[in-house]
Amino acid sequence: IVAAAEVVLESDYSPEFRKSDKNGVVSFLVQPGLYRIRAYRSRARGYINPEERVIKAVSGQDIQISLVFRKQSAATAVTLSGTSRLEDGTATEAFLWAWSEKGGSVQTTAQESGTFEFLITPNDRWHIAGAYERDSIPYRSSEVTIETTGAQLAPIELVLERVGKKLLPRKV
């Protein structure tokens, strides 16, 4: 793990969060059982997050694992592009996020024209969604799921629908 990475250890009960030290090391004390562990950093730092791993903790045993962040330039990646629109069809800027079933995550902002691009890993299943606020009215899209098994991905469209009837509280 690289320095200052966020690390999550999850069981069926609750997640535990840690930040790695300057050498990329993090420790957890756990009860015997099955756990999922993943690490992440902002994509802006130039790395692709490692895949989530499942580990089995046994009483009295130390477990050492390595989660490897890959440089974006060294990793094979595919481009997912698309458009975000309000429910009336108007293209709009929006905050967008995506997460993969192998532990990856990315986020971006769609331009005013609604266009956006993500650089994501292939051979995975990705879930993409977005949100936007205009005039204290919140909007959110449904989640779109895609398989990244080919080199070319068809563009997607995220339709942002109004959430609820109430306005958001005023910003202070």
PDB file of C-alpha atoms in Angstrom:
ATOM      1  CA  ILE A   1       0.000   0.000   0.000  1.00  0.00           C
ATOM      2  CA  VAL A   2       1.244   3.509  -0.690  1.00  0.00           C
ATOM      3  CA  ALA A   3       1.618   6.185   1.980  1.00  0.00           C
ATOM      4  CA  ALA A   4      -1.548   7.999   3.047  1.00  0.00           C
ATOM      5  CA  ALA A   5      -3.917   5.493   1.451  1.00  0.00           C
ATOM      6  CA  GLU A   6      -7.321   4.925   3.021  1.00  0.00           C
ATOM      7  CA  VAL A   7      -7.824   1.260   3.947  1.00  0.00           C
ATOM      8  CA  VAL A   8     -11.158  -0.369   4.807  1.00  0.00           C
ATOM      9  CA  LEU A   9     -11.564  -3.748   6.492  1.00  0.00           C
ATOM     10  CA  GLU A  10     -15.152  -5.016   6.395  1.00  0.00           C
ATOM     11  CA  SER A  11     -16.950  -7.953   7.930  1.00  0.00           C
ATOM     12  CA  ASP A  12     -20.663  -8.656   8.213  1.00  0.00           C
ATOM     13  CA  TYR A  13     -20.778  -6.364  11.249  1.00  0.00           C
ATOM     14  CA  SER A  14     -19.125  -3.040  10.565  1.00  0.00           C
ATOM     15  CA  PRO A  15     -16.267  -1.524   8.583  1.00  0.00           C
ATOM     16  CA  GLU A  16     -13.008  -0.388  10.181  1.00  0.00           C
ATOM     17  CA  PHE A  17     -11.099   2.466   8.553  1.00  0.00           C
ATOM     18  CA  ARG A  18      -7.376   3.204   8.788  1.00  0.00           C
ATOM     19  CA  LYS A  19      -4.875   5.421   6.995  1.00  0.00           C
ATOM     20  CA  SER A  20      -1.575   3.807   6.013  1.00  0.00           C
ATOM     21  CA  ASP A  21       1.644   5.201   7.473  1.00  0.00           C
ATOM     22  CA  LYS A  22       4.492   6.787   5.479  1.00  0.00           C
ATOM     23  CA  ASN A  23       5.706   3.302   4.491  1.00  0.00           C
ATOM     24  CA  GLY A  24       2.266   2.197   3.299  1.00  0.00           C
ATOM     25  CA  VAL A  25       1.679  -0.091   6.294  1.00  0.00           C
ATOM     26  CA  VAL A  26      -1.570  -0.465   8.198  1.00  0.00           C
ATOM     27  CA  SER A  27      -2.572  -2.917  10.956  1.00  0.00           C
ATOM     28  CA  PHE A  28      -5.886  -4.287  12.191  1.00  0.00           C
ATOM     29  CA  LEU A  29      -6.611  -6.464  15.240  1.00  0.00           C
ATOM     30  CA  VAL A  30      -9.593  -8.679  14.448  1.00  0.00           C
ATOM     31  CA  GLN A  31     -11.552 -11.678  15.665  1.00  0.00           C
ATOM     32  CA  PRO A  32     -11.344 -14.906  13.627  1.00  0.00           C
ATOM     33  CA  GLY A  33     -13.572 -14.755  10.554  1.00  0.00           C
ATOM     34  CA  LEU A  34     -13.891 -13.673   6.934  1.00  0.00           C
ATOM     35  CA  TYR A  35     -13.104 -10.088   5.993  1.00  0.00           C
ATOM     36  CA  ARG A  36     -12.993  -7.950   2.856  1.00  0.00           C
ATOM     37  CA  ILE A  37     -10.154  -5.456   2.609  1.00  0.00           C
ATOM     38  CA  ARG A  38      -9.692  -2.649   0.104  1.00  0.00           C
ATOM     39  CA  ALA A  39      -7.580   0.460  -0.217  1.00  0.00           C
ATOM     40  CA  TYR A  40      -8.163   3.669  -2.116  1.00  0.00           C
ATOM     41  CA  ARG A  41      -6.677   7.033  -2.953  1.00  0.00           C
ATOM     42  CA  SER A  42      -7.898   9.929  -5.002  1.00  0.00           C
ATOM     43  CA  ARG A  43      -7.502   9.132  -8.695  1.00  0.00           C
ATOM     44  CA  ALA A  44      -6.003  12.605  -9.085  1.00  0.00           C
ATOM     45  CA  ARG A  45      -2.826  11.219  -7.484  1.00  0.00           C
ATOM     46  CA  GLY A  46      -2.238   9.099 -10.589  1.00  0.00           C
ATOM     47  CA  TYR A  47      -3.071   5.602  -9.321  1.00  0.00           C
ATOM     48  CA  ILE A  48      -5.787   3.027  -9.940  1.00  0.00           C
ATOM     49  CA  ASN A  49      -7.062   1.452  -6.723  1.00  0.00           C
ATOM     50  CA  PRO A  50      -6.318  -2.240  -6.114  1.00  0.00           C
ATOM     51  CA  GLU A  51      -9.005  -4.911  -6.282  1.00  0.00           C
ATOM     52  CA  GLU A  52     -10.813  -5.815  -3.072  1.00  0.00           C
ATOM     53  CA  ARG A  53      -9.439  -8.955  -1.395  1.00  0.00           C
ATOM     54  CA  VAL A  54     -11.140 -11.491   0.885  1.00  0.00           C
ATOM     55  CA  ILE A  55      -9.087 -12.777   3.803  1.00  0.00           C
ATOM     56  CA  LYS A  56      -9.720 -15.408   6.467  1.00  0.00           C
ATOM     57  CA  ALA A  57      -8.429 -14.511   9.930  1.00  0.00           C
ATOM     58  CA  VAL A  58      -7.498 -17.452  12.163  1.00  0.00           C
ATOM     59  CA  SER A  59      -6.875 -17.168  15.917  1.00  0.00           C
ATOM     60  CA  GLY A  60      -3.190 -16.634  16.775  1.00  0.00           C
ATOM     61  CA  GLN A  61      -2.102 -16.091  13.173  1.00  0.00           C
ATOM     62  CA  ASP A  62      -0.637 -12.920  11.638  1.00  0.00           C
ATOM     63  CA  ILE A  63      -1.681 -12.227   8.065  1.00  0.00           C
ATOM     64  CA  GLN A  64       0.339 -10.033   5.742  1.00  0.00           C
ATOM     65  CA  ILE A  65      -1.096  -9.018   2.404  1.00  0.00           C
ATOM     66  CA  SER A  66      -0.080  -6.517  -0.236  1.00  0.00           C
ATOM     67  CA  LEU A  67      -2.573  -4.335  -2.040  1.00  0.00           C
ATOM     68  CA  VAL A  68      -0.898  -2.886  -5.110  1.00  0.00           C
ATOM     69  CA  PHE A  69      -1.865   0.477  -6.578  1.00  0.00           C
ATOM     70  CA  ARG A  70      -1.157   0.683 -10.306  1.00  0.00           C
ATOM     71  CA  LYS A  71       0.019   3.808 -12.092  1.00  0.00           C
ATOM     72  CA  GLN A  72      -2.702   5.029 -14.442  1.00  0.00           C
ATOM     73  CA  SER A  73      -0.296   5.224 -17.336  1.00  0.00           C
ATOM     74  CA  ALA A  74       0.842   1.639 -16.754  1.00  0.00           C
ATOM     75  CA  ALA A  75      -2.635   0.195 -16.336  1.00  0.00           C
ATOM     76  CA  THR A  76      -4.777  -0.901 -19.207  1.00  0.00           C
ATOM     77  CA  ALA A  77      -7.830   1.341 -19.170  1.00  0.00           C
ATOM     78  CA  VAL A  78     -10.931   2.022 -21.210  1.00  0.00           C
ATOM     79  CA  THR A  79     -12.791   5.286 -21.590  1.00  0.00           C
ATOM     80  CA  LEU A  80     -16.434   5.485 -20.596  1.00  0.00           C
ATOM     81  CA  SER A  81     -18.153   8.579 -21.933  1.00  0.00           C
ATOM     82  CA  GLY A  82     -21.683   9.847 -21.763  1.00  0.00           C
ATOM     83  CA  THR A  83     -24.116  12.650 -21.096  1.00  0.00           C
ATOM     84  CA  SER A  84     -26.007  13.777 -18.006  1.00  0.00           C
ATOM     85  CA  ARG A  85     -29.479  15.244 -18.478  1.00  0.00           C
ATOM     86  CA  LEU A  86     -32.305  16.470 -16.296  1.00  0.00           C
ATOM     87  CA  GLU A  87     -35.591  14.591 -16.570  1.00  0.00           C
ATOM     88  CA  ASP A  88     -36.903  17.250 -19.013  1.00  0.00           C
ATOM     89  CA  GLY A  89     -34.046  16.397 -21.416  1.00  0.00           C
ATOM     90  CA  THR A  90     -31.893  19.449 -20.674  1.00  0.00           C
ATOM     91  CA  ALA A  91     -28.170  18.617 -20.669  1.00  0.00           C
ATOM     92  CA  THR A  92     -26.598  19.598 -17.351  1.00  0.00           C
ATOM     93  CA  GLU A  93     -23.430  19.601 -15.348  1.00  0.00           C
ATOM     94  CA  ALA A  94     -23.454  17.084 -12.480  1.00  0.00           C
ATOM     95  CA  PHE A  95     -21.205  15.351  -9.968  1.00  0.00           C
ATOM     96  CA  LEU A  96     -20.712  11.744 -11.136  1.00  0.00           C
ATOM     97  CA  TRP A  97     -19.220   8.702  -9.487  1.00  0.00           C
ATOM     98  CA  ALA A  98     -18.544   5.098 -10.416  1.00  0.00           C
ATOM     99  CA  TRP A  99     -17.475   2.020  -8.474  1.00  0.00           C
ATOM    100  CA  SER A 100     -16.452  -1.406  -9.678  1.00  0.00           C
ATOM    101  CA  GLU A 101     -17.178  -4.810  -8.238  1.00  0.00           C
ATOM    102  CA  LYS A 102     -13.415  -5.399  -8.061  1.00  0.00           C
ATOM    103  CA  GLY A 103     -12.871  -2.426  -5.753  1.00  0.00           C
ATOM    104  CA  GLY A 104     -12.205   0.446  -8.169  1.00  0.00           C
ATOM    105  CA  SER A 105     -13.764   3.873  -7.844  1.00  0.00           C
ATOM    106  CA  VAL A 106     -13.640   7.126  -9.819  1.00  0.00           C
ATOM    107  CA  GLN A 107     -15.456  10.429  -9.852  1.00  0.00           C
ATOM    108  CA  THR A 108     -15.754  13.372 -12.190  1.00  0.00           C
ATOM    109  CA  THR A 109     -17.914  16.359 -13.027  1.00  0.00           C
ATOM    110  CA  ALA A 110     -19.930  16.557 -16.222  1.00  0.00           C
ATOM    111  CA  GLN A 111     -19.486  19.790 -18.166  1.00  0.00           C
ATOM    112  CA  GLU A 112     -22.351  22.289 -18.643  1.00  0.00           C
ATOM    113  CA  SER A 113     -23.050  20.500 -21.936  1.00  0.00           C
ATOM    114  CA  GLY A 114     -23.616  17.320 -19.883  1.00  0.00           C
ATOM    115  CA  THR A 115     -20.665  15.476 -21.426  1.00  0.00           C
ATOM    116  CA  PHE A 116     -18.327  13.447 -19.238  1.00  0.00           C
ATOM    117  CA  GLU A 117     -15.564  10.833 -19.401  1.00  0.00           C
ATOM    118  CA  PHE A 118     -14.214   8.272 -16.950  1.00  0.00           C
ATOM    119  CA  LEU A 119     -11.003   6.292 -17.350  1.00  0.00           C
ATOM    120  CA  ILE A 120     -11.863   2.861 -15.893  1.00  0.00           C
ATOM    121  CA  THR A 121     -10.389  -0.618 -15.738  1.00  0.00           C
ATOM    122  CA  PRO A 122     -11.483  -3.316 -18.196  1.00  0.00           C
ATOM    123  CA  ASN A 123     -12.870  -6.779 -17.426  1.00  0.00           C
ATOM    124  CA  ASP A 124     -15.022  -5.548 -14.580  1.00  0.00           C
ATOM    125  CA  ARG A 125     -18.589  -4.528 -13.781  1.00  0.00           C
ATOM    126  CA  TRP A 126     -18.973  -0.797 -13.073  1.00  0.00           C
ATOM    127  CA  HIS A 127     -21.872   1.059 -11.417  1.00  0.00           C
ATOM    128  CA  ILE A 128     -22.280   4.724 -12.403  1.00  0.00           C
ATOM    129  CA  ALA A 129     -24.577   7.425 -10.975  1.00  0.00           C
ATOM    130  CA  GLY A 130     -24.774  11.185 -10.567  1.00  0.00           C
ATOM    131  CA  ALA A 131     -26.323  14.040  -8.619  1.00  0.00           C
ATOM    132  CA  TYR A 132     -26.941  17.740  -9.137  1.00  0.00           C
ATOM    133  CA  GLU A 133     -28.538  20.651  -7.310  1.00  0.00           C
ATOM    134  CA  ARG A 134     -30.205  23.668  -8.946  1.00  0.00           C
ATOM    135  CA  ASP A 135     -32.114  26.381  -7.104  1.00  0.00           C
ATOM    136  CA  SER A 136     -32.032  24.260  -3.905  1.00  0.00           C
ATOM    137  CA  ILE A 137     -33.701  21.368  -5.754  1.00  0.00           C
ATOM    138  CA  PRO A 138     -31.757  18.081  -5.546  1.00  0.00           C
ATOM    139  CA  TYR A 139     -31.569  15.726  -8.543  1.00  0.00           C
ATOM    140  CA  ARG A 140     -30.157  12.216  -8.701  1.00  0.00           C
ATOM    141  CA  SER A 141     -29.832   9.540 -11.371  1.00  0.00           C
ATOM    142  CA  SER A 142     -30.539   5.855 -11.091  1.00  0.00           C
ATOM    143  CA  GLU A 143     -27.459   3.673 -11.110  1.00  0.00           C
ATOM    144  CA  VAL A 144     -26.329   2.394 -14.524  1.00  0.00           C
ATOM    145  CA  THR A 145     -24.352  -0.865 -14.585  1.00  0.00           C
ATOM    146  CA  ILE A 146     -21.980  -1.752 -17.413  1.00  0.00           C
ATOM    147  CA  GLU A 147     -19.557  -4.570 -18.211  1.00  0.00           C
ATOM    148  CA  THR A 148     -16.134  -3.434 -19.430  1.00  0.00           C
ATOM    149  CA  THR A 149     -15.225  -6.533 -21.415  1.00  0.00           C
ATOM    150  CA  GLY A 150     -14.481  -4.808 -24.739  1.00  0.00           C
ATOM    151  CA  ALA A 151     -12.061  -2.107 -25.813  1.00  0.00           C
ATOM    152  CA  GLN A 152     -14.926   0.128 -27.016  1.00  0.00           C
ATOM    153  CA  LEU A 153     -17.758   1.098 -24.673  1.00  0.00           C
ATOM    154  CA  ALA A 154     -21.022   2.592 -25.877  1.00  0.00           C
ATOM    155  CA  PRO A 155     -21.744   6.039 -24.403  1.00  0.00           C
ATOM    156  CA  ILE A 156     -24.249   6.095 -21.539  1.00  0.00           C
ATOM    157  CA  GLU A 157     -26.872   8.629 -20.531  1.00  0.00           C
ATOM    158  CA  LEU A 158     -27.604   9.493 -16.920  1.00  0.00           C
ATOM    159  CA  VAL A 159     -31.036  11.019 -16.370  1.00  0.00           C
ATOM    160  CA  LEU A 160     -31.174  13.088 -13.189  1.00  0.00           C
ATOM    161  CA  GLU A 161     -34.623  13.137 -11.588  1.00  0.00           C
ATOM    162  CA  ARG A 162     -35.872  15.453  -8.868  1.00  0.00           C
ATOM    163  CA  VAL A 163     -35.540  13.893  -5.418  1.00  0.00           C
ATOM    164  CA  GLY A 164     -38.583  14.476  -3.197  1.00  0.00           C
ATOM    165  CA  LYS A 165     -40.859  17.495  -3.019  1.00  0.00           C
ATOM    166  CA  LYS A 166     -38.963  19.625  -0.490  1.00  0.00           C
ATOM    167  CA  LEU A 167     -36.235  22.145  -1.246  1.00  0.00           C
ATOM    168  CA  LEU A 168     -32.818  21.728   0.327  1.00  0.00           C
ATOM    169  CA  PRO A 169     -32.063  24.056   3.259  1.00  0.00           C
ATOM    170  CA  ARG A 170     -30.409  27.354   2.345  1.00  0.00           C
ATOM    171  CA  LYS A 171     -26.620  27.443   2.345  1.00  0.00           C
ATOM    172  CA  VAL A 172     -25.159  29.459   5.189  1.00  0.00           C
TER     173      VAL A 172
END
